[in-house]
DNA sequence: ATAATGTATTAAGAGTACTAATACGCTTTA
DNA sequence: TAAAGCGTATTAGTACTCTTAATACATTAT
């Protein structure tokens, strides 16, 4: 378990957001499992050569999103996916973001079928990794 | 043809971006057709009670995205969709945005099938409107 | 106790978003 | 040709965000 997070300083995306995105996606893909401990804020900050407050900001966002839980003195841990609840407001935000992508894709000249297929492909790549992980975990615990 | 653009001042999304999004989606849905003239910057600014420069900023973004063309002295017009070219760089950006949405959806507890179906639904709603428009245009020109 | 971890506060610099005021150049139209 | 309409460009200022920095504090683990 080393350092899977890569930040690019030249990006227009804020550093704390890059961290949020990468950890979010890692959790969705099952690359980090429930209960697992994330790197300590100071350590991660040192490895990425950024300020600890920036990491704290990222972890704070992730906690607010319900993905992790921080315990003072102990560390930061990934939540159990089963605890997550589907909120209507979040669904709406997701729908709006989808609309934005759909408009962008169509305006780029991509037809409807290709666009849907593309999205399906991205979903599958998440699920495949997630299922791989589950198998590995089963084998490990055996 | 009145004013379909609605901006909310309290939104965290910048005003010029709200304009960009709404016009982009309107173009994708075919609610604005190729060759059609957009509202003059000053007029739109007056109607929305915002600064003309903000509208100029929005139109500038749309032009850079290849969706519209501005002609000094004449006005701003929607481009012909057939002229749009699919760029690899844009596809990658689209893929990244999809990944972000997929992670978000899965982490919210939505399963893969539902997520893909949801996206498909958004795509269809665009296409349906687009086709409706095409029929109306055929009828009008008859 | 000591080390490790997260929390909180305050301050400052850099960059971005938006508004504002204004002037200029091109095109259409009377 | 002159006026009106439209987009372009520049400069300035205010407000907000991102990031770093320097600390100090509270809780937990060893």
mmCIF file of C-alpha atoms (C1' of nucleotides) in Angstrom:
data_model
loop_
_atom_site.group_PDB
_atom_site.id
_atom_site.type_symbol
_atom_site.label_atom_id
_atom_site.label_comp_id
_atom_site.label_asym_id
_atom_site.label_seq_id
_atom_site.Cartn_x
_atom_site.Cartn_y
_atom_site.Cartn_z
ATOM 1 C CA UNK A 1 0.000 0.000 0.000
ATOM 2 C CA UNK A 2 1.995 2.927 -1.193
ATOM 3 C CA UNK A 3 0.877 6.142 -2.764
ATOM 4 C CA UNK A 4 -1.693 5.892 -5.510
ATOM 5 C CA UNK A 5 -2.506 9.574 -5.484
ATOM 6 C CA UNK A 6 -0.969 11.674 -8.211
ATOM 7 C CA UNK A 7 -1.467 15.393 -8.307
ATOM 8 C CA UNK A 8 -0.581 17.712 -11.149
ATOM 9 C CA UNK A 9 0.315 21.212 -10.111
ATOM 10 C CA UNK A 10 -0.383 22.666 -13.548
ATOM 11 C CA UNK A 11 -3.978 21.480 -13.576
ATOM 12 C CA UNK A 12 -6.852 23.905 -13.367
ATOM 13 C CA UNK A 13 -8.464 21.537 -10.897
ATOM 14 C CA UNK A 14 -7.654 22.448 -7.281
ATOM 15 C CA UNK A 15 -5.303 20.067 -5.492
ATOM 16 C CA UNK A 16 -7.807 19.179 -2.802
ATOM 17 C CA UNK A 17 -10.292 18.307 -5.537
ATOM 18 C CA UNK A 18 -7.795 16.066 -7.293
ATOM 19 C CA UNK A 19 -7.388 14.176 -4.037
ATOM 20 C CA UNK A 20 -11.137 13.978 -3.525
ATOM 21 C CA UNK A 21 -11.689 12.670 -7.055
ATOM 22 C CA UNK A 22 -8.989 10.051 -6.875
ATOM 23 C CA UNK A 23 -10.011 8.715 -3.489
ATOM 24 C CA UNK A 24 -13.676 8.759 -4.488
ATOM 25 C CA UNK A 25 -12.951 6.756 -7.598
ATOM 26 C CA UNK A 26 -10.675 4.368 -5.728
ATOM 27 C CA UNK A 27 -13.460 3.695 -3.239
ATOM 28 C CA UNK A 28 -16.017 3.223 -6.015
ATOM 29 C CA UNK A 29 -13.703 0.763 -7.754
ATOM 30 C CA UNK A 30 -13.090 -1.100 -4.543
ATOM 31 C CA UNK A 31 -9.388 -0.365 -4.642
ATOM 32 C CA UNK A 32 -9.827 0.806 -1.078
ATOM 33 C CA UNK A 33 -12.154 -1.279 1.023
ATOM 34 C CA UNK A 34 -14.386 -0.455 3.951
ATOM 35 C CA UNK A 35 -12.562 -0.107 7.230
ATOM 36 C CA UNK A 36 -9.252 0.519 5.554
ATOM 37 C CA UNK A 37 -7.125 3.317 6.939
ATOM 38 C CA UNK A 38 -6.173 6.201 4.722
ATOM 39 C CA UNK A 39 -2.747 7.827 4.938
ATOM 40 C CA UNK A 40 -2.352 10.262 7.802
ATOM 41 C CA UNK A 41 -2.876 13.855 6.728
ATOM 42 C CA UNK A 42 0.655 14.930 7.566
ATOM 43 C CA UNK A 43 2.195 11.905 5.851
ATOM 44 C CA UNK A 44 0.183 12.286 2.688
ATOM 45 C CA UNK A 45 0.964 15.986 2.642
ATOM 46 C CA UNK A 46 4.669 15.244 3.018
ATOM 47 C CA UNK A 47 4.612 12.655 0.222
ATOM 48 C CA UNK A 48 2.723 14.943 -2.145
ATOM 49 C CA UNK A 49 4.812 17.925 -1.051
ATOM 50 C CA UNK A 50 1.787 20.023 -0.266
ATOM 51 C CA UNK A 51 0.447 21.694 2.830
ATOM 52 C CA UNK A 52 -1.308 19.483 5.411
ATOM 53 C CA UNK A 53 -4.266 21.847 5.370
ATOM 54 C CA UNK A 54 -4.880 20.973 1.748
ATOM 55 C CA UNK A 55 -5.173 17.290 2.624
ATOM 56 C CA UNK A 56 -7.378 18.170 5.574
ATOM 57 C CA UNK A 57 -9.641 20.041 3.190
ATOM 58 C CA UNK A 58 -9.861 17.006 0.922
ATOM 59 C CA UNK A 59 -10.594 14.595 3.788
ATOM 60 C CA UNK A 60 -13.183 16.992 5.111
ATOM 61 C CA UNK A 61 -15.012 16.947 1.782
ATOM 62 C CA UNK A 62 -14.872 13.166 1.643
ATOM 63 C CA UNK A 63 -16.267 12.904 5.148
ATOM 64 C CA UNK A 64 -19.073 15.287 4.283
ATOM 65 C CA UNK A 65 -19.850 13.092 1.281
ATOM 66 C CA UNK A 66 -20.205 10.193 3.692
ATOM 67 C CA UNK A 67 -17.352 8.185 2.229
ATOM 68 C CA UNK A 68 -14.945 8.258 5.148
ATOM 69 C CA UNK A 69 -14.875 8.824 8.880
ATOM 70 C CA UNK A 70 -12.118 10.572 10.759
ATOM 71 C CA UNK A 71 -11.279 9.652 14.322
ATOM 72 C CA UNK A 72 -9.087 12.079 16.176
ATOM 73 C CA UNK A 73 -5.965 10.357 17.368
ATOM 74 C CA UNK A 74 -6.572 7.180 15.384
ATOM 75 C CA UNK A 75 -6.777 8.131 11.740
ATOM 76 C CA UNK A 76 -9.135 8.264 8.804
ATOM 77 C CA UNK A 77 -11.107 5.233 7.666
ATOM 78 C CA UNK A 78 -13.241 4.231 4.695
ATOM 79 C CA UNK A 79 -16.912 3.788 5.516
ATOM 80 C CA UNK A 80 -18.963 0.682 4.916
ATOM 81 C CA UNK A 81 -20.762 1.116 1.565
ATOM 82 C CA UNK A 82 -23.891 -0.449 3.057
ATOM 83 C CA UNK A 83 -24.336 2.561 5.286
ATOM 84 C CA UNK A 84 -24.806 4.882 2.341
ATOM 85 C CA UNK A 85 -28.289 6.151 1.631
ATOM 86 C CA UNK A 86 -29.585 7.385 -1.676
ATOM 87 C CA UNK A 87 -30.712 10.980 -1.355
ATOM 88 C CA UNK A 88 -33.078 12.587 -3.818
ATOM 89 C CA UNK A 89 -31.150 15.847 -3.850
ATOM 90 C CA UNK A 90 -27.977 14.009 -4.796
ATOM 91 C CA UNK A 91 -29.781 12.206 -7.586
ATOM 92 C CA UNK A 92 -30.858 15.526 -9.017
ATOM 93 C CA UNK A 93 -27.341 16.875 -8.949
ATOM 94 C CA UNK A 94 -26.163 13.720 -10.685
ATOM 95 C CA UNK A 95 -28.851 14.133 -13.326
ATOM 96 C CA UNK A 96 -27.800 17.705 -13.986
ATOM 97 C CA UNK A 97 -24.197 16.677 -14.389
ATOM 98 C CA UNK A 98 -25.294 13.957 -16.793
ATOM 99 C CA UNK A 99 -27.255 16.480 -18.842
ATOM 100 C CA UNK A 100 -24.184 18.640 -19.068
ATOM 101 C CA UNK A 101 -22.121 15.727 -20.346
ATOM 102 C CA UNK A 102 -24.799 14.628 -22.787
ATOM 103 C CA UNK A 103 -25.046 18.110 -24.270
ATOM 104 C CA UNK A 104 -21.285 18.293 -24.544
ATOM 105 C CA UNK A 105 -21.042 14.897 -26.223
ATOM 106 C CA UNK A 106 -23.815 15.561 -28.711
ATOM 107 C CA UNK A 107 -22.393 18.976 -29.517
ATOM 108 C CA UNK A 108 -19.039 17.333 -30.134
ATOM 109 C CA UNK A 109 -20.753 15.255 -32.797
ATOM 110 C CA UNK A 110 -21.085 11.979 -30.924
ATOM 111 C CA UNK A 111 -24.367 10.219 -31.652
ATOM 112 C CA UNK A 112 -26.738 9.070 -28.941
ATOM 113 C CA UNK A 113 -25.919 5.366 -29.097
ATOM 114 C CA UNK A 114 -22.192 5.909 -28.993
ATOM 115 C CA UNK A 115 -22.547 8.279 -26.096
ATOM 116 C CA UNK A 116 -24.607 5.834 -24.060
ATOM 117 C CA UNK A 117 -22.244 3.004 -24.958
ATOM 118 C CA UNK A 118 -19.302 5.097 -23.871
ATOM 119 C CA UNK A 119 -20.881 5.713 -20.506
ATOM 120 C CA UNK A 120 -21.763 2.060 -20.132
ATOM 121 C CA UNK A 121 -18.125 1.263 -20.795
ATOM 122 C CA UNK A 122 -16.939 3.574 -18.062
ATOM 123 C CA UNK A 123 -19.400 2.001 -15.624
ATOM 124 C CA UNK A 124 -18.213 -1.470 -16.512
ATOM 125 C CA UNK A 125 -14.594 -0.594 -15.946
ATOM 126 C CA UNK A 126 -15.498 0.437 -12.421
ATOM 127 C CA UNK A 127 -17.523 -2.666 -11.734
ATOM 128 C CA UNK A 128 -14.946 -5.039 -13.138
ATOM 129 C CA UNK A 129 -12.294 -3.677 -10.840
ATOM 130 C CA UNK A 130 -14.699 -3.748 -7.953
ATOM 131 C CA UNK A 131 -15.572 -7.390 -8.527
ATOM 132 C CA UNK A 132 -11.941 -8.364 -8.992
ATOM 133 C CA UNK A 133 -11.230 -6.870 -5.614
ATOM 134 C CA UNK A 134 -14.067 -8.771 -4.010
ATOM 135 C CA UNK A 135 -12.711 -12.056 -5.324
ATOM 136 C CA UNK A 136 -9.259 -11.251 -4.055
ATOM 137 C CA UNK A 137 -10.633 -10.426 -0.663
ATOM 138 C CA UNK A 138 -12.545 -13.697 -0.517
ATOM 139 C CA UNK A 139 -9.412 -15.593 -1.387
ATOM 140 C CA UNK A 140 -7.372 -13.687 1.191
ATOM 141 C CA UNK A 141 -9.798 -14.310 3.986
ATOM 142 C CA UNK A 142 -9.943 -18.022 3.194
ATOM 143 C CA UNK B 1 -38.643 33.712 -29.524
ATOM 144 C CA UNK B 2 -38.324 35.241 -26.129
ATOM 145 C CA UNK B 3 -35.971 34.584 -23.299
ATOM 146 C CA UNK B 4 -35.382 30.971 -22.357
ATOM 147 C CA UNK B 5 -32.377 31.689 -20.210
ATOM 148 C CA UNK B 6 -32.867 31.703 -16.473
ATOM 149 C CA UNK B 7 -30.044 32.614 -14.145
ATOM 150 C CA UNK B 8 -30.012 32.214 -10.396
ATOM 151 C CA UNK B 9 -27.878 34.717 -8.566
ATOM 152 C CA UNK B 10 -27.564 32.549 -5.484
ATOM 153 C CA UNK B 11 -26.051 29.657 -7.388
ATOM 154 C CA UNK B 12 -22.472 28.640 -6.849
ATOM 155 C CA UNK B 13 -22.163 28.323 -10.621
ATOM 156 C CA UNK B 14 -20.882 31.532 -12.242
ATOM 157 C CA UNK B 15 -23.454 33.449 -14.261
ATOM 158 C CA UNK B 16 -21.527 33.191 -17.503
ATOM 159 C CA UNK B 17 -21.348 29.405 -16.980
ATOM 160 C CA UNK B 18 -25.079 29.183 -16.418
ATOM 161 C CA UNK B 19 -25.542 30.902 -19.752
ATOM 162 C CA UNK B 20 -23.029 28.610 -21.423
ATOM 163 C CA UNK B 21 -24.713 25.489 -20.029
ATOM 164 C CA UNK B 22 -28.202 26.523 -20.988
ATOM 165 C CA UNK B 23 -27.304 27.545 -24.510
ATOM 166 C CA UNK B 24 -25.186 24.419 -24.972
ATOM 167 C CA UNK B 25 -28.045 22.200 -23.894
ATOM 168 C CA UNK B 26 -30.538 24.120 -25.996
ATOM 169 C CA UNK B 27 -28.330 23.605 -29.031
ATOM 170 C CA UNK B 28 -27.878 19.907 -28.269
ATOM 171 C CA UNK B 29 -31.630 19.480 -27.932
ATOM 172 C CA UNK B 30 -32.240 21.324 -31.164
ATOM 173 C CA UNK B 31 -34.215 24.038 -29.423
ATOM 174 C CA UNK B 32 -31.961 26.464 -31.243
ATOM 175 C CA UNK B 33 -31.133 25.488 -34.790
ATOM 176 C CA UNK B 34 -28.150 26.134 -36.991
ATOM 177 C CA UNK B 35 -28.041 29.609 -38.438
ATOM 178 C CA UNK B 36 -30.364 31.006 -35.827
ATOM 179 C CA UNK B 37 -29.430 34.306 -34.282
ATOM 180 C CA UNK B 38 -28.834 34.566 -30.554
ATOM 181 C CA UNK B 39 -29.943 37.617 -28.559
ATOM 182 C CA UNK B 40 -27.618 40.586 -28.858
ATOM 183 C CA UNK B 41 -25.218 40.837 -25.934
ATOM 184 C CA UNK B 42 -26.578 44.134 -24.704
ATOM 185 C CA UNK B 43 -30.174 42.981 -24.991
ATOM 186 C CA UNK B 44 -29.600 39.716 -23.182
ATOM 187 C CA UNK B 45 -27.616 41.528 -20.507
ATOM 188 C CA UNK B 46 -30.421 44.020 -20.061
ATOM 189 C CA UNK B 47 -33.041 41.276 -19.818
ATOM 190 C CA UNK B 48 -31.041 39.276 -17.307
ATOM 191 C CA UNK B 49 -30.026 42.457 -15.468
ATOM 192 C CA UNK B 50 -26.340 41.621 -15.631
ATOM 193 C CA UNK B 51 -23.313 43.285 -17.121
ATOM 194 C CA UNK B 52 -22.867 42.965 -20.913
ATOM 195 C CA UNK B 53 -19.324 41.774 -20.335
ATOM 196 C CA UNK B 54 -20.680 38.715 -18.573
ATOM 197 C CA UNK B 55 -22.717 37.790 -21.633
ATOM 198 C CA UNK B 56 -19.696 38.487 -23.806
ATOM 199 C CA UNK B 57 -17.715 36.079 -21.685
ATOM 200 C CA UNK B 58 -20.355 33.390 -22.148
ATOM 201 C CA UNK B 59 -20.560 33.900 -25.912
ATOM 202 C CA UNK B 60 -16.795 33.819 -26.093
ATOM 203 C CA UNK B 61 -16.709 30.420 -24.387
ATOM 204 C CA UNK B 62 -19.386 29.096 -26.715
ATOM 205 C CA UNK B 63 -17.497 30.318 -29.739
ATOM 206 C CA UNK B 64 -14.299 28.679 -28.506
ATOM 207 C CA UNK B 65 -16.265 25.451 -28.091
ATOM 208 C CA UNK B 66 -17.198 25.750 -31.756
ATOM 209 C CA UNK B 67 -20.920 26.055 -31.131
ATOM 210 C CA UNK B 68 -21.509 29.591 -32.328
ATOM 211 C CA UNK B 69 -19.940 32.225 -34.515
ATOM 212 C CA UNK B 70 -19.956 35.918 -33.789
ATOM 213 C CA UNK B 71 -19.965 38.436 -36.576
ATOM 214 C CA UNK B 72 -19.123 41.966 -35.585
ATOM 215 C CA UNK B 73 -21.935 44.278 -36.503
ATOM 216 C CA UNK B 74 -24.374 41.513 -37.392
ATOM 217 C CA UNK B 75 -24.830 39.332 -34.379
ATOM 218 C CA UNK B 76 -24.140 35.879 -32.984
ATOM 219 C CA UNK B 77 -25.262 32.744 -34.804
ATOM 220 C CA UNK B 78 -25.482 29.029 -34.084
ATOM 221 C CA UNK B 79 -23.084 26.918 -36.131
ATOM 222 C CA UNK B 80 -24.026 24.046 -38.388
ATOM 223 C CA UNK B 81 -23.652 20.809 -36.392
ATOM 224 C CA UNK B 82 -22.173 19.102 -39.451
ATOM 225 C CA UNK B 83 -19.115 21.280 -39.213
ATOM 226 C CA UNK B 84 -18.186 19.907 -35.800
ATOM 227 C CA UNK B 85 -15.235 17.562 -35.624
ATOM 228 C CA UNK B 86 -14.613 14.974 -32.940
ATOM 229 C CA UNK B 87 -11.344 15.690 -31.215
ATOM 230 C CA UNK B 88 -9.477 13.058 -29.230
ATOM 231 C CA UNK B 89 -8.598 15.511 -26.481
ATOM 232 C CA UNK B 90 -12.259 16.392 -26.012
ATOM 233 C CA UNK B 91 -13.181 12.725 -25.848
ATOM 234 C CA UNK B 92 -10.705 12.229 -23.040
ATOM 235 C CA UNK B 93 -12.111 15.132 -21.092
ATOM 236 C CA UNK B 94 -15.580 13.694 -21.580
ATOM 237 C CA UNK B 95 -14.380 10.290 -20.353
ATOM 238 C CA UNK B 96 -12.900 11.834 -17.235
ATOM 239 C CA UNK B 97 -16.108 13.645 -16.479
ATOM 240 C CA UNK B 98 -17.998 10.398 -16.944
ATOM 241 C CA UNK B 99 -15.669 8.611 -14.530
ATOM 242 C CA UNK B 100 -16.315 11.294 -11.977
ATOM 243 C CA UNK B 101 -20.053 10.827 -12.314
ATOM 244 C CA UNK B 102 -19.825 7.047 -12.228
ATOM 245 C CA UNK B 103 -17.792 7.122 -9.019
ATOM 246 C CA UNK B 104 -20.243 9.529 -7.490
ATOM 247 C CA UNK B 105 -23.212 7.419 -8.459
ATOM 248 C CA UNK B 106 -21.741 4.164 -7.224
ATOM 249 C CA UNK B 107 -20.647 5.773 -3.985
ATOM 250 C CA UNK B 108 -24.164 7.050 -3.526
ATOM 251 C CA UNK B 109 -25.289 3.452 -3.633
ATOM 252 C CA UNK B 110 -26.693 3.300 -7.153
ATOM 253 C CA UNK B 111 -25.940 0.017 -8.878
ATOM 254 C CA UNK B 112 -24.268 -0.226 -12.248
ATOM 255 C CA UNK B 113 -27.359 -1.060 -14.289
ATOM 256 C CA UNK B 114 -29.429 1.694 -12.792
ATOM 257 C CA UNK B 115 -26.662 4.183 -13.346
ATOM 258 C CA UNK B 116 -26.268 3.253 -17.000
ATOM 259 C CA UNK B 117 -30.042 3.280 -17.460
ATOM 260 C CA UNK B 118 -30.236 6.705 -15.894
ATOM 261 C CA UNK B 119 -27.670 8.060 -18.308
ATOM 262 C CA UNK B 120 -29.429 6.424 -21.218
ATOM 263 C CA UNK B 121 -32.593 8.162 -20.090
ATOM 264 C CA UNK B 122 -30.920 11.544 -20.091
ATOM 265 C CA UNK B 123 -29.569 10.921 -23.580
ATOM 266 C CA UNK B 124 -32.991 9.914 -24.844
ATOM 267 C CA UNK B 125 -34.630 13.033 -23.469
ATOM 268 C CA UNK B 126 -32.200 15.091 -25.512
ATOM 269 C CA UNK B 127 -32.746 13.092 -28.650
ATOM 270 C CA UNK B 128 -36.517 13.126 -28.378
ATOM 271 C CA UNK B 129 -36.586 16.879 -28.187
ATOM 272 C CA UNK B 130 -34.157 17.119 -31.033
ATOM 273 C CA UNK B 131 -36.314 14.926 -33.253
ATOM 274 C CA UNK B 132 -39.475 16.763 -32.300
ATOM 275 C CA UNK B 133 -37.817 19.953 -33.436
ATOM 276 C CA UNK B 134 -36.808 18.416 -36.731
ATOM 277 C CA UNK B 135 -40.382 17.405 -37.448
ATOM 278 C CA UNK B 136 -41.657 20.877 -36.635
ATOM 279 C CA UNK B 137 -39.085 22.395 -38.919
ATOM 280 C CA UNK B 138 -40.085 20.071 -41.752
ATOM 281 C CA UNK B 139 -43.721 21.027 -41.286
ATOM 282 C CA UNK B 140 -42.877 24.720 -41.131
ATOM 283 C CA UNK B 141 -40.854 24.678 -44.325
ATOM 284 C CA UNK B 142 -43.574 22.799 -46.199
ATOM 285 C "C1'" DA C 1 4.781 10.112 29.175
ATOM 286 C "C1'" DT C 2 5.418 10.343 24.414
ATOM 287 C "C1'" DA C 3 4.246 10.003 19.764
ATOM 288 C "C1'" DA C 4 0.810 10.090 16.364
ATOM 289 C "C1'" DT C 5 -3.450 11.688 14.692
ATOM 290 C "C1'" DG C 6 -7.239 14.860 13.637
ATOM 291 C "C1'" DT C 7 -9.241 19.794 14.658
ATOM 292 C "C1'" DA C 8 -9.280 24.687 14.655
ATOM 293 C "C1'" DT C 9 -7.790 29.465 13.987
ATOM 294 C "C1'" DT C 10 -5.685 33.295 11.891
ATOM 295 C "C1'" DA C 11 -3.057 35.481 8.313
ATOM 296 C "C1'" DA C 12 -1.259 36.332 3.884
ATOM 297 C "C1'" DG C 13 -0.313 35.939 -1.228
ATOM 298 C "C1'" DA C 14 -1.888 34.572 -5.780
ATOM 299 C "C1'" DG C 15 -5.241 33.854 -8.828
ATOM 300 C "C1'" DT C 16 -10.124 34.003 -10.645
ATOM 301 C "C1'" DA C 17 -15.030 35.818 -11.208
ATOM 302 C "C1'" DC C 18 -17.658 39.444 -11.828
ATOM 303 C "C1'" DT C 19 -18.968 44.136 -12.399
ATOM 304 C "C1'" DA C 20 -18.228 48.650 -14.265
ATOM 305 C "C1'" DA C 21 -17.126 52.352 -17.348
ATOM 306 C "C1'" DT C 22 -15.717 53.416 -21.710
ATOM 307 C "C1'" DA C 23 -13.993 53.570 -26.328
ATOM 308 C "C1'" DC C 24 -13.519 51.481 -30.856
ATOM 309 C "C1'" DG C 25 -14.637 49.071 -35.325
ATOM 310 C "C1'" DC C 26 -17.794 46.626 -38.400
ATOM 311 C "C1'" DT C 27 -22.472 45.964 -40.598
ATOM 312 C "C1'" DT C 28 -27.063 46.943 -41.582
ATOM 313 C "C1'" DT C 29 -30.516 50.092 -42.704
ATOM 314 C "C1'" DA C 30 -32.943 54.332 -43.537
ATOM 315 C "C1'" DT D 1 -23.888 59.164 -46.051
ATOM 316 C "C1'" DA D 2 -25.520 58.989 -41.385
ATOM 317 C "C1'" DA D 3 -27.496 56.611 -37.664
ATOM 318 C "C1'" DA D 4 -28.435 52.615 -35.205
ATOM 319 C "C1'" DG D 5 -27.218 48.081 -33.876
ATOM 320 C "C1'" DC D 6 -23.765 44.795 -32.752
ATOM 321 C "C1'" DG D 7 -19.414 42.661 -31.323
ATOM 322 C "C1'" DT D 8 -14.521 43.775 -29.528
ATOM 323 C "C1'" DA D 9 -11.213 45.471 -26.368
ATOM 324 C "C1'" DT D 10 -9.125 47.697 -22.364
ATOM 325 C "C1'" DT D 11 -8.653 49.043 -17.718
ATOM 326 C "C1'" DA D 12 -9.939 49.103 -12.978
ATOM 327 C "C1'" DG D 13 -11.767 47.523 -8.741
ATOM 328 C "C1'" DT D 14 -14.198 44.421 -5.510
ATOM 329 C "C1'" DA D 15 -15.072 39.951 -3.850
ATOM 330 C "C1'" DC D 16 -14.167 35.290 -3.478
ATOM 331 C "C1'" DT D 17 -11.329 30.938 -3.677
ATOM 332 C "C1'" DC D 18 -7.113 28.191 -3.320
ATOM 333 C "C1'" DT D 19 -3.127 27.407 -1.081
ATOM 334 C "C1'" DT D 20 0.440 27.958 2.131
ATOM 335 C "C1'" DA D 21 1.974 28.980 6.747
ATOM 336 C "C1'" DA D 22 2.362 28.951 11.635
ATOM 337 C "C1'" DT D 23 0.471 27.501 15.655
ATOM 338 C "C1'" DA D 24 -2.157 25.534 19.343
ATOM 339 C "C1'" DC D 25 -5.254 22.076 21.070
ATOM 340 C "C1'" DA D 26 -7.726 17.394 21.933
ATOM 341 C "C1'" DT D 27 -7.833 12.591 21.566
ATOM 342 C "C1'" DT D 28 -5.865 8.038 20.945
ATOM 343 C "C1'" DA D 29 -2.150 4.584 20.703
ATOM 344 C "C1'" DT D 30 2.204 2.792 22.431
#
